Coordinates of C-alpha atoms and ligand atoms in Angstrom, one line a residue:
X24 CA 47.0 18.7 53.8
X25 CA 44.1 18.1 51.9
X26 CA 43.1 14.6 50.7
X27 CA 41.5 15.7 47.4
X28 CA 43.8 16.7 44.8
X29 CA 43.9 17.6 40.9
X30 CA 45.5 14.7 38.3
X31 CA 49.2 15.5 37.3
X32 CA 48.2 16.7 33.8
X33 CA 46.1 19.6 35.4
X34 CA 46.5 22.9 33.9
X35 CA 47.2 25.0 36.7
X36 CA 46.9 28.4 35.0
X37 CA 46.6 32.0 35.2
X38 CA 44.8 34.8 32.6
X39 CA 45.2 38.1 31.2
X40 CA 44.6 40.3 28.2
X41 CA 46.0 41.9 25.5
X42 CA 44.5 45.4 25.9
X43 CA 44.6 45.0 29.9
X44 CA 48.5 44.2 30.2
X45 CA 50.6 44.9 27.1
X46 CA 50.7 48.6 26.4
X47 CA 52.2 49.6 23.2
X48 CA 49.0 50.9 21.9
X49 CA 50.3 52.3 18.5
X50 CA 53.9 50.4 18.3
X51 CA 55.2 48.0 15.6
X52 CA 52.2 48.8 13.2
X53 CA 49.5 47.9 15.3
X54 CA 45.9 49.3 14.0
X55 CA 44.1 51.5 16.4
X56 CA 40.9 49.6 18.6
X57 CA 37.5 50.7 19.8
X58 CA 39.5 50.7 23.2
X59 CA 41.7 53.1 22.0
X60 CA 39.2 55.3 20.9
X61 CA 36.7 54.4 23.6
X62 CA 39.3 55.5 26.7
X63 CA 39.4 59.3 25.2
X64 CA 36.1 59.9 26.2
X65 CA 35.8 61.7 29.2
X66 CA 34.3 60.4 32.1
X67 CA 34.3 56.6 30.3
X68 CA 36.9 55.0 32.3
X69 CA 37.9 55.2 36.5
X70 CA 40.1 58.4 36.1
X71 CA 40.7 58.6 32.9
X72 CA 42.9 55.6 32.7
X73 CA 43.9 53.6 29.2
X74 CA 46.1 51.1 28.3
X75 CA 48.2 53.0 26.3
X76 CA 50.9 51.6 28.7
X77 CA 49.5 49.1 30.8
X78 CA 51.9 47.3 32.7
X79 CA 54.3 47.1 29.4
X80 CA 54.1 43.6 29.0
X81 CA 54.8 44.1 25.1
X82 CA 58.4 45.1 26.4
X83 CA 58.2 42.8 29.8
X84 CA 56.9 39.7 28.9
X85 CA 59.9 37.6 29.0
X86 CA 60.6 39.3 32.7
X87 CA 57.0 38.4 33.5
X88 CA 57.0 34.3 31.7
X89 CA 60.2 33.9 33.8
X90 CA 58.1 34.4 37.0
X91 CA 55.7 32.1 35.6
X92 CA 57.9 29.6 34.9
X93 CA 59.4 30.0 38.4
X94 CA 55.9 29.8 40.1
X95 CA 55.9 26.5 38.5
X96 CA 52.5 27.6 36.1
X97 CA 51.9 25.1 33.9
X98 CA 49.7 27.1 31.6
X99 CA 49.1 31.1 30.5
X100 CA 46.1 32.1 29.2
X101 CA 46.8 35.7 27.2
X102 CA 44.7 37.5 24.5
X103 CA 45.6 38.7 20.9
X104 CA 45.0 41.9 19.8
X105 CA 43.4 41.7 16.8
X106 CA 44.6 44.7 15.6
X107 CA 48.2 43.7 15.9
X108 CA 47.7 40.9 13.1
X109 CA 45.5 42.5 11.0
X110 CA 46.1 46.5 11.6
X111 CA 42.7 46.9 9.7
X112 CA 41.2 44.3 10.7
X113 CA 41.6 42.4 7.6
X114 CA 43.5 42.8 4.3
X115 CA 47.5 43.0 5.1
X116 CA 49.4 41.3 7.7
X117 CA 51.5 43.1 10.4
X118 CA 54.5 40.4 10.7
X119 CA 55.8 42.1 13.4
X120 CA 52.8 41.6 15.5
X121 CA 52.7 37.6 14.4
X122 CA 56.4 37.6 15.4
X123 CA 55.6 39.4 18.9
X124 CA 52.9 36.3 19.5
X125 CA 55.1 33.7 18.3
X126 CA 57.7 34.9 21.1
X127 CA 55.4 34.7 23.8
X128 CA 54.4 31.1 22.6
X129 CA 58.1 30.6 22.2
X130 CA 59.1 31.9 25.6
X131 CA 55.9 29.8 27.2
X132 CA 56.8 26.4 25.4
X133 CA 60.1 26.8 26.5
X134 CA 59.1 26.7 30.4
X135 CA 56.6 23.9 29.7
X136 CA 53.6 26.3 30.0
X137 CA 50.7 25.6 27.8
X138 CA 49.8 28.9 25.9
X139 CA 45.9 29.3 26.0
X140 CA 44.8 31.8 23.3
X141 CA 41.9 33.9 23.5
X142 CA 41.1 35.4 19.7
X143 CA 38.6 37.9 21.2
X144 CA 39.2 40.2 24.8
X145 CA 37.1 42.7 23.2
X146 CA 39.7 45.3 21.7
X147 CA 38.2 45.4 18.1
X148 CA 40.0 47.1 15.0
X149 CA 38.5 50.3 15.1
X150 CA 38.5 50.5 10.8
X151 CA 35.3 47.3 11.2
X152 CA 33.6 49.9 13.7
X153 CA 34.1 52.7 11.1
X154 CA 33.3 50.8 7.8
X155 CA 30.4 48.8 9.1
X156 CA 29.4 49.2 12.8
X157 CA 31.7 46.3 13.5
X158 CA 29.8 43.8 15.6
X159 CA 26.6 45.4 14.4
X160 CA 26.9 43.6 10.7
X161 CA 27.1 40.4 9.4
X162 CA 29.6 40.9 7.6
X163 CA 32.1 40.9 10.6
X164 CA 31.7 37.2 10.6
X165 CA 33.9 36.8 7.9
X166 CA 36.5 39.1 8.9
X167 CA 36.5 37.5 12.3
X168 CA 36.9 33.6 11.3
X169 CA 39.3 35.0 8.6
X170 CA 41.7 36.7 11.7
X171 CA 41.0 33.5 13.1
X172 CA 42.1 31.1 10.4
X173 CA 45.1 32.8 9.8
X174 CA 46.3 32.5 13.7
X175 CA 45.0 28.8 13.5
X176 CA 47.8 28.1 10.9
X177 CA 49.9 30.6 12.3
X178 CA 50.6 28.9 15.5
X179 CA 49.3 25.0 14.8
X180 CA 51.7 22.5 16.4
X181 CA 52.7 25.0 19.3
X182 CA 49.5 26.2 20.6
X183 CA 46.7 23.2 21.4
X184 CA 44.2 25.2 23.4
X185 CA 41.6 28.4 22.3
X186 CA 39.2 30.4 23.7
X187 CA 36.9 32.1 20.3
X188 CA 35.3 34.6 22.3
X189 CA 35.7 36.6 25.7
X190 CA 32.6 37.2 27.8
X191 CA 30.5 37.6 25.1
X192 CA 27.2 38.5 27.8
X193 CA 29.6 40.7 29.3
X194 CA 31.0 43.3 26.2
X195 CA 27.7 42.6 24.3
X196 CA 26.0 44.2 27.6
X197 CA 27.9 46.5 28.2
X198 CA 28.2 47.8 24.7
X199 CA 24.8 47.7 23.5
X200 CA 22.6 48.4 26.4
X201 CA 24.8 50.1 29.4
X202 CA 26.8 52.5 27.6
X203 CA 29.9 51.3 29.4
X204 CA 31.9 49.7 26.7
X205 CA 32.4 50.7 23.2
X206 CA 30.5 51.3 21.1
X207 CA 28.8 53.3 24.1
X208 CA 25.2 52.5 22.9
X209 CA 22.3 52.5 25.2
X210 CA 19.6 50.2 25.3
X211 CA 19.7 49.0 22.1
X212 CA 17.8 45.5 22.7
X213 CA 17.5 44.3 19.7
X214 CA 20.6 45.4 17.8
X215 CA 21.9 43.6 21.4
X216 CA 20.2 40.2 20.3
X217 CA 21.4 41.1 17.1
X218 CA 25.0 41.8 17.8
X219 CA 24.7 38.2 19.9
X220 CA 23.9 36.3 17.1
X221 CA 26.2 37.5 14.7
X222 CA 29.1 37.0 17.4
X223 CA 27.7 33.3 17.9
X224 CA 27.9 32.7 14.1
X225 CA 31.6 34.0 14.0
X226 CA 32.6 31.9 16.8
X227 CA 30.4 29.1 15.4
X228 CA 32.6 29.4 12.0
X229 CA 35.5 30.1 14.2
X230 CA 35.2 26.7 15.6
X231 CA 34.3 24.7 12.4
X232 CA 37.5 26.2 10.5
X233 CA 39.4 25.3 13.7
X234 CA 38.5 21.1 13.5
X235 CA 39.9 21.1 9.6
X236 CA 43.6 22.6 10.9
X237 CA 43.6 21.5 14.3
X238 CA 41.4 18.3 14.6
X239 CA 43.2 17.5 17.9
X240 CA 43.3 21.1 19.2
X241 CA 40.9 22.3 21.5
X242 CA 38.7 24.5 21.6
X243 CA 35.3 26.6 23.5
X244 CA 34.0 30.1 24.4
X245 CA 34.6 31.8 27.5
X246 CA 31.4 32.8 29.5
X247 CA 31.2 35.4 32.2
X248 CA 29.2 32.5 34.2
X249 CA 27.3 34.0 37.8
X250 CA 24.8 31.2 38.5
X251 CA 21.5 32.1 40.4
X252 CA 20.1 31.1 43.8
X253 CA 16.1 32.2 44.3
X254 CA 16.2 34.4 47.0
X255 CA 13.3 31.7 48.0
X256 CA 10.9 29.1 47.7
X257 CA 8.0 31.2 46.6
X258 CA 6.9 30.3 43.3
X259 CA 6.9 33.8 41.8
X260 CA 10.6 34.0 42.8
X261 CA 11.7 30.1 41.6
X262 CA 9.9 31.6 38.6
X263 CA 11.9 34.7 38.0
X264 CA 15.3 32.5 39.2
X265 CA 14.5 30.1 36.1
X266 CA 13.5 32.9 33.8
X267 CA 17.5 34.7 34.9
X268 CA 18.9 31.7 33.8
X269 CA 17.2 31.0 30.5
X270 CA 18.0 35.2 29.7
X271 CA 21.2 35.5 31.3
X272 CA 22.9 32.1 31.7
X273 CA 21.5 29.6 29.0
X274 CA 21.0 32.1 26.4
X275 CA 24.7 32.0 26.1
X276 CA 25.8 28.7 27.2
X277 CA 22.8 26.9 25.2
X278 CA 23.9 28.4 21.7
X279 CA 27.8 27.4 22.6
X280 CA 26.3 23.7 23.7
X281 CA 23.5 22.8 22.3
X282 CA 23.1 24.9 18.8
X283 CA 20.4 26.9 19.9
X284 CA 18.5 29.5 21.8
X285 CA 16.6 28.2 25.1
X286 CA 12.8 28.3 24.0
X287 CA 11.6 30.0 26.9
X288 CA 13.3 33.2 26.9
X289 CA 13.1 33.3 22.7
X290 CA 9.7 33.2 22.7
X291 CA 9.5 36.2 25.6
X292 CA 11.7 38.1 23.6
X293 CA 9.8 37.7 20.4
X294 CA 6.6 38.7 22.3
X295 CA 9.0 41.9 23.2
X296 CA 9.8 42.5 19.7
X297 CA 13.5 42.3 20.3
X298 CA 14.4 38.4 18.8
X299 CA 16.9 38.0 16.2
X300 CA 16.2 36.2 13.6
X301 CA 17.7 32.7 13.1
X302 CA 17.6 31.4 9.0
X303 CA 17.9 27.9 9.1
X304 CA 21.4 27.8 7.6
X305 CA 22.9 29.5 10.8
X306 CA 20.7 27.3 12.8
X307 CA 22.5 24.3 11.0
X308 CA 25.9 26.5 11.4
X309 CA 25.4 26.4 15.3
X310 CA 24.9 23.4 15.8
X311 CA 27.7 21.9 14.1
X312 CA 30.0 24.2 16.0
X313 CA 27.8 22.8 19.1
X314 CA 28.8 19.1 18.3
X315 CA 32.8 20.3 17.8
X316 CA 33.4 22.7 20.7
X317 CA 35.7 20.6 23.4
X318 CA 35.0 22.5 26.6
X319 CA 33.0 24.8 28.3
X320 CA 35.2 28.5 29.5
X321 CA 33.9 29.6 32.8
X322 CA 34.5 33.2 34.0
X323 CA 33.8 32.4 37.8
X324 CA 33.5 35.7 40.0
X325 CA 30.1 35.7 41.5
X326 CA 26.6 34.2 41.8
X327 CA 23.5 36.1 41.4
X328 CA 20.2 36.2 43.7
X329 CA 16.9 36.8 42.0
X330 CA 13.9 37.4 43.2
X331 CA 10.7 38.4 40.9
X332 CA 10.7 42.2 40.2
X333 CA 7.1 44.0 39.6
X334 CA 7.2 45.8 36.4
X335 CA 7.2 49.0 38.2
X336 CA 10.6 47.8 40.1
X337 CA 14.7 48.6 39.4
X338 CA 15.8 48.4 35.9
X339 CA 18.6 47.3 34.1
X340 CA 20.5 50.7 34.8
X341 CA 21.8 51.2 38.3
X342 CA 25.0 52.5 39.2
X343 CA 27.7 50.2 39.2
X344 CA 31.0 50.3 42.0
X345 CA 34.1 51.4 40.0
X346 CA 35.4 53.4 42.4
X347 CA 36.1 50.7 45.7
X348 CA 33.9 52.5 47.9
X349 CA 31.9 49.5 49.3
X350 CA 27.9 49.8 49.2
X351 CA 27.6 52.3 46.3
X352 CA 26.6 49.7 43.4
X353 CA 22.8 49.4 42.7
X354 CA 20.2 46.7 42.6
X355 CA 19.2 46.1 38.7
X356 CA 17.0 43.7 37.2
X357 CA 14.2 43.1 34.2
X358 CA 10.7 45.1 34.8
X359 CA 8.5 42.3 35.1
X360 CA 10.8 39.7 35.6
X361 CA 13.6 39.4 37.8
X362 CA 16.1 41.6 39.8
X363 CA 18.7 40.9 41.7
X364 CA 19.1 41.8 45.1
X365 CA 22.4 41.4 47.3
X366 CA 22.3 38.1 48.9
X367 CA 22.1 38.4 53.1
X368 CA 24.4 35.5 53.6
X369 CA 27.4 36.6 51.6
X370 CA 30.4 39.1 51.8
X371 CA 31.1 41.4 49.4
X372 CA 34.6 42.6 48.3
X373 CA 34.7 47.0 47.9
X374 CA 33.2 46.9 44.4
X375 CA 30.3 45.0 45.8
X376 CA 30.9 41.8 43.9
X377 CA 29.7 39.0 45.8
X378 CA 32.1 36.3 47.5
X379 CA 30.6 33.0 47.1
X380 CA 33.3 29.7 46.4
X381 CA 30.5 27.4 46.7
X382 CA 28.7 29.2 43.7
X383 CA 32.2 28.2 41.5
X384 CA 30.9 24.2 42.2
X385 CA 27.2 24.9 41.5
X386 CA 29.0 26.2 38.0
X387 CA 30.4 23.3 37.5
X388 CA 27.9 20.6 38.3
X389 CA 25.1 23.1 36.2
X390 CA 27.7 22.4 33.2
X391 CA 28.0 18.9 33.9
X392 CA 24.5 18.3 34.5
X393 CA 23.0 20.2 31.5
X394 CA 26.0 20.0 28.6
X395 CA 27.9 17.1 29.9
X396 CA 30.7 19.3 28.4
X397 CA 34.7 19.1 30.2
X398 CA 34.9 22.5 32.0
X399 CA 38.0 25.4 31.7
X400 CA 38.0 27.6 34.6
X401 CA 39.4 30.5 32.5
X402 CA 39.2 33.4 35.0
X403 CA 38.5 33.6 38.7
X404 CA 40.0 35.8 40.9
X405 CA 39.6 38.8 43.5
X406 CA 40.1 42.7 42.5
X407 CA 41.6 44.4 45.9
X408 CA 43.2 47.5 47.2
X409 CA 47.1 46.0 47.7
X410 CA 49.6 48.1 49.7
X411 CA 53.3 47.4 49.0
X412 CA 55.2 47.9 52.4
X413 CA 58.5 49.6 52.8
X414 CA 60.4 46.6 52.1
X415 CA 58.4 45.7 48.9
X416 CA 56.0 42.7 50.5
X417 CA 52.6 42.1 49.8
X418 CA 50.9 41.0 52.0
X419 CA 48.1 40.0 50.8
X420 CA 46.3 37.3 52.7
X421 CA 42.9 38.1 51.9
X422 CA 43.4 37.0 48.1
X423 CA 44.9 34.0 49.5
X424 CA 41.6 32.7 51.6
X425 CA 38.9 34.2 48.2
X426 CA 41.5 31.3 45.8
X427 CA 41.8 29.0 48.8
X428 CA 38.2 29.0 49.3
X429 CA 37.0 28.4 45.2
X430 CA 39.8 25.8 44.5
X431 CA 38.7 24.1 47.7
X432 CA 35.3 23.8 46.0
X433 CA 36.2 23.2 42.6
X434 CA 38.6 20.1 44.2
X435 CA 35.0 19.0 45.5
X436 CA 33.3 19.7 42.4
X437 CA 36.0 17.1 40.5
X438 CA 35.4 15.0 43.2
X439 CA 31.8 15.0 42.5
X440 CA 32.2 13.9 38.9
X441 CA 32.7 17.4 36.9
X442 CA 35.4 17.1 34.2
X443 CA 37.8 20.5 34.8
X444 CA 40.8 20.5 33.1
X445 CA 42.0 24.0 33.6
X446 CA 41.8 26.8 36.2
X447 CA 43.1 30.3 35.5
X448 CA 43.3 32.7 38.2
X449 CA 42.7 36.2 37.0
X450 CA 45.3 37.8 37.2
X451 CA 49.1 36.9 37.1
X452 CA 50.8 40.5 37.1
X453 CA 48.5 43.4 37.8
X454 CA 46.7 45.3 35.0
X455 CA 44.4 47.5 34.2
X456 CA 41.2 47.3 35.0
X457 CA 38.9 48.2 31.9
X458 CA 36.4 50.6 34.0
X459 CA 38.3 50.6 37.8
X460 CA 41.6 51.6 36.6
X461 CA 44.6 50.5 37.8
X462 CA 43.6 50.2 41.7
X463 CA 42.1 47.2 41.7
X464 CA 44.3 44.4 41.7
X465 CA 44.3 41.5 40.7
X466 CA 47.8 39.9 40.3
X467 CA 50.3 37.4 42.1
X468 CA 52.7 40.1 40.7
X469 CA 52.2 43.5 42.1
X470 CA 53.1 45.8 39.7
X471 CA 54.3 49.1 40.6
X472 CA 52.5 51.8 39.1
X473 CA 48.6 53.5 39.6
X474 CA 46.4 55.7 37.8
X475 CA 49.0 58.6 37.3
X476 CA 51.9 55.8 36.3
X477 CA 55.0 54.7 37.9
X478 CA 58.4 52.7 37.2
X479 CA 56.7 49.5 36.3
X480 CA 58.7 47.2 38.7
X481 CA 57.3 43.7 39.4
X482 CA 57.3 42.3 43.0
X483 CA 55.6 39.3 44.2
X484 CA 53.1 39.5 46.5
X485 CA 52.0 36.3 49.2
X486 CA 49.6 34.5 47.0
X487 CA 52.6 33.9 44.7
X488 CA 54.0 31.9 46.7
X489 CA 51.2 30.2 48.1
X490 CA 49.9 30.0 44.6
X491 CA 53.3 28.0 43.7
X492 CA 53.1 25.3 46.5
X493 CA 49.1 24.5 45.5
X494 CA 50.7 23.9 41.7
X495 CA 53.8 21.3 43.4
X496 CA 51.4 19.6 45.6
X497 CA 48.7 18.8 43.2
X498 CA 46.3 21.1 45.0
X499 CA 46.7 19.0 48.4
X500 CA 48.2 22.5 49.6
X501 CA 44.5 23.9 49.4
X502 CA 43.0 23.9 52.9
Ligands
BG6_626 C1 36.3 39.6 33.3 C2 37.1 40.0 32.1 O1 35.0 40.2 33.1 O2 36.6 40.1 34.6 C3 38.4 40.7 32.5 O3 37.3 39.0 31.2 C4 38.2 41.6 33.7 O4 38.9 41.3 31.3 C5 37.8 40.7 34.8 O5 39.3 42.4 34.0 C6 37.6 41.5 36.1 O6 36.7 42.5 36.0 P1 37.1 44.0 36.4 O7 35.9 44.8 36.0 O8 37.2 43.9 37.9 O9 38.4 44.3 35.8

């Protein structure tokens, strides 16, 4: 047993989202999403795949809270389509998609799980992207902390914690510059820095409308967090490490924090013509939401190297692993900047994300050190090839050690004075995978079906119960 251990009221937890998991896509009078459009498009997603169906938690979810409740979970972190509330996006209400929320609040409070909301896991109602470019114009700020307010009041008194926005670095990337997520756009830099700031001022509002219902709520941002390690002590490379993290780490976490954009990397991006422009009313906007937010969300799956990158070097555009096969994602970086090579000293799981449980404790003393802010582990967790045997086990020890490993180090992170008051394990039950498909898994709860479908059966797989005895024993489990 270990000697370090979380305090009773630790929200052991576990994460999923609406598009990922609940299926349904066009049921109830639910509005149509850029993922729903975005998944026709050939060659978009691993195989095709969608989540027209997902893993049907829309029709399984009491099945699925049961084996939540029996793992002993004492919160669930779960996204709301946007496009279930408001079909449009704004204008009428869809009460049955309210209703479909309140049950799963319902079915968690009646366990003793804290529901954790997310607002925004990227599924956006397709009629913004038509009448305005969604994300693209201002004038989705409105709509957003609109969608917002009306859950705030919705579902004040049972729900205590939210999450504004998902991985905003993440779906701004991928939508704006990489092509991989809708809209599908291709370096656009500064509609990127522009799409940025207009989802920093809707979570900014977000957050200010939040404190005048919910003064004792809680709320923050979830951030797709992969801290960096020069690859050494030559000063070019310390100098391309610090200029990763001002671009790709405090760019993001700064604004949620601290009200504003790290000076550093503004001023470089101003000199590359791509800024966005800040009025000094949004600037006062930010930082109010800076002073309200409660905690920082941390997306923990990997850390980064950097080492400088000559401005002949890799780009922003290599290949990425969606397919498993280990070694076939590229080295990308800035020209002139940084890159980011693969780091010699650790593994790699088949999509060539990097294993590293001492980089979830760098995260946390970063946060601590620089924002002083309590910390929400909202996602961690390892994607992997799982084989059901004949007699429905899973056997899958290898999950076990990657979550054995990171809560051994955020235990030690605690210990070294970091406020956590949350971890979520991504995922509970399997789900989709936005661009992998359905192959990589990342549940305790194997769910039986692949990229072609399948009876939907839910079995649970080794880390569920391992997962269950680290919740009963405080963590002292963890070895
Ligand atoms: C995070 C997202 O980026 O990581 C999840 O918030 C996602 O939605 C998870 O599924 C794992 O990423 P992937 O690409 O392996 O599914």
């Amino acid at each position: 047993m270990n000697d370090l251990t979380m305090p009773k009221d630790f929200l052991w937890g576990s994460a999923s989202a609406a598009y990922q998991i609940e299926g349904a896509h066009d049921k109830d009078g639910k509005g149509i999403s850029n993922w729903d459009e975005f998944v026709q498009i050939p060659g978009k997603t691993f195989k095709g795949t969608t989540g027209d169906v997902a893993v049907d938690h829309y029709n399984r979810f009491k099945e699925d809270i049961a084996l939540m409740a029996e793992m002993g979970l004492k919160t669930y972190r779960f996204s709301i389509a946007w496009t279930r509330i408001f079909p449009e996006g704004k204008g009428a209400v869809n009460e049955a998609g309210v209703a479909f929320y309140e049950a799963i609040i319902d079915e968690c409070l009646k366990y003793g799980i804290e529901p954790m909301v997310t607002l925004y896991h990227w599924d956006l109602p397709q009629r913004l992207e038509r009448d305005y470019g969604g994300w693209e114009s201002p004038e989705i700020i409105e709509d957003f902390v609109n969608y917002a307010t009306y859950l705030f009041k919705a579902y004040k008194g049972k729900v205590k914690y939210w999450i504004t926005i998902n991985e905003q670095n993440i779906f701004t990337d991928f939508g704006w510059m990489t092509a991989m997520h809708p809209p599908g756009k291709f370096n656009e830099e500064a509609l990127y820095y522009k799409v940025n700031h207009h989802v920093f001022l809707a979570h900014a509002k977000a957050v200010i409308a939040f404190k005048k219902i919910m003064p004792d709520g809680k709320i923050g941002a979830s951030f797709a967090y992969s801290p960096s390690y020069a690859v050494d002590c030559q000063p070019k490379n310390a100098m391309a490490k610090i200029d990763y993290d001002n671009l790709k780490n405090f760019w993001w976490m700064d604004v949620y924090a601290y009200g504003r954009y790290p000076k550093n990397a503004y001023n470089y991006l101003v000199k590359q013509g791509v800024a966005p422009i800040v009025t000094e009313t949004e600037q006062a906007t930010l930082k109010e939401a800076a002073r309200l937010i409660d905690f920082m969300g941390v997306n923990y799956y990997q850390s980064a190297a950097v080492e400088y990158n000559p401005i002949d070097g890799v780009t922003r555009f290599g290949e990425m692993n969606t397919t498993g096969k280990k070694g076939t994602g590229q080295v990308t970086g800035l020209p002139g900047v940084y890159k980011n090579p693969s780091n010699p000293y650790l593994e790699t799981t088949d999509w060539d994300w990097v294993i590293d449980p001492s980089g979830l404790r760098y995260a946390c003393k970063e946060i601590t050190s620089r924002y002083d802010l309590p910390i929400v582990i909202s996602e961690n967790g390892l994607g992997a090839f799982d084989q059901k045997t004949a007699d429905n086990q899973i056997h899958d020890s290898y999950r076990i050690a990657y979550l054995n490993a990171h809560l051994k180090e955020l235990l030690k992170a605690v210990d070294e004075g970091c406020e956590v008051w949350a971890y979520c394990t991504w995922s509970f039950t399997d789900l989709l995978s936005w661009l992998n498909g359905y192959q990589k898994r990342y549940g305790f709860v194997y769910v039986d079906r692949d990229e072609e479908g399948g009876n939907l059966n839910r079995y649970k797989k080794d880390s569920f119960y391992w997962y269950k005895e680290v919740i009963a024993t405080d963590g002292a489990s963890v070895e």
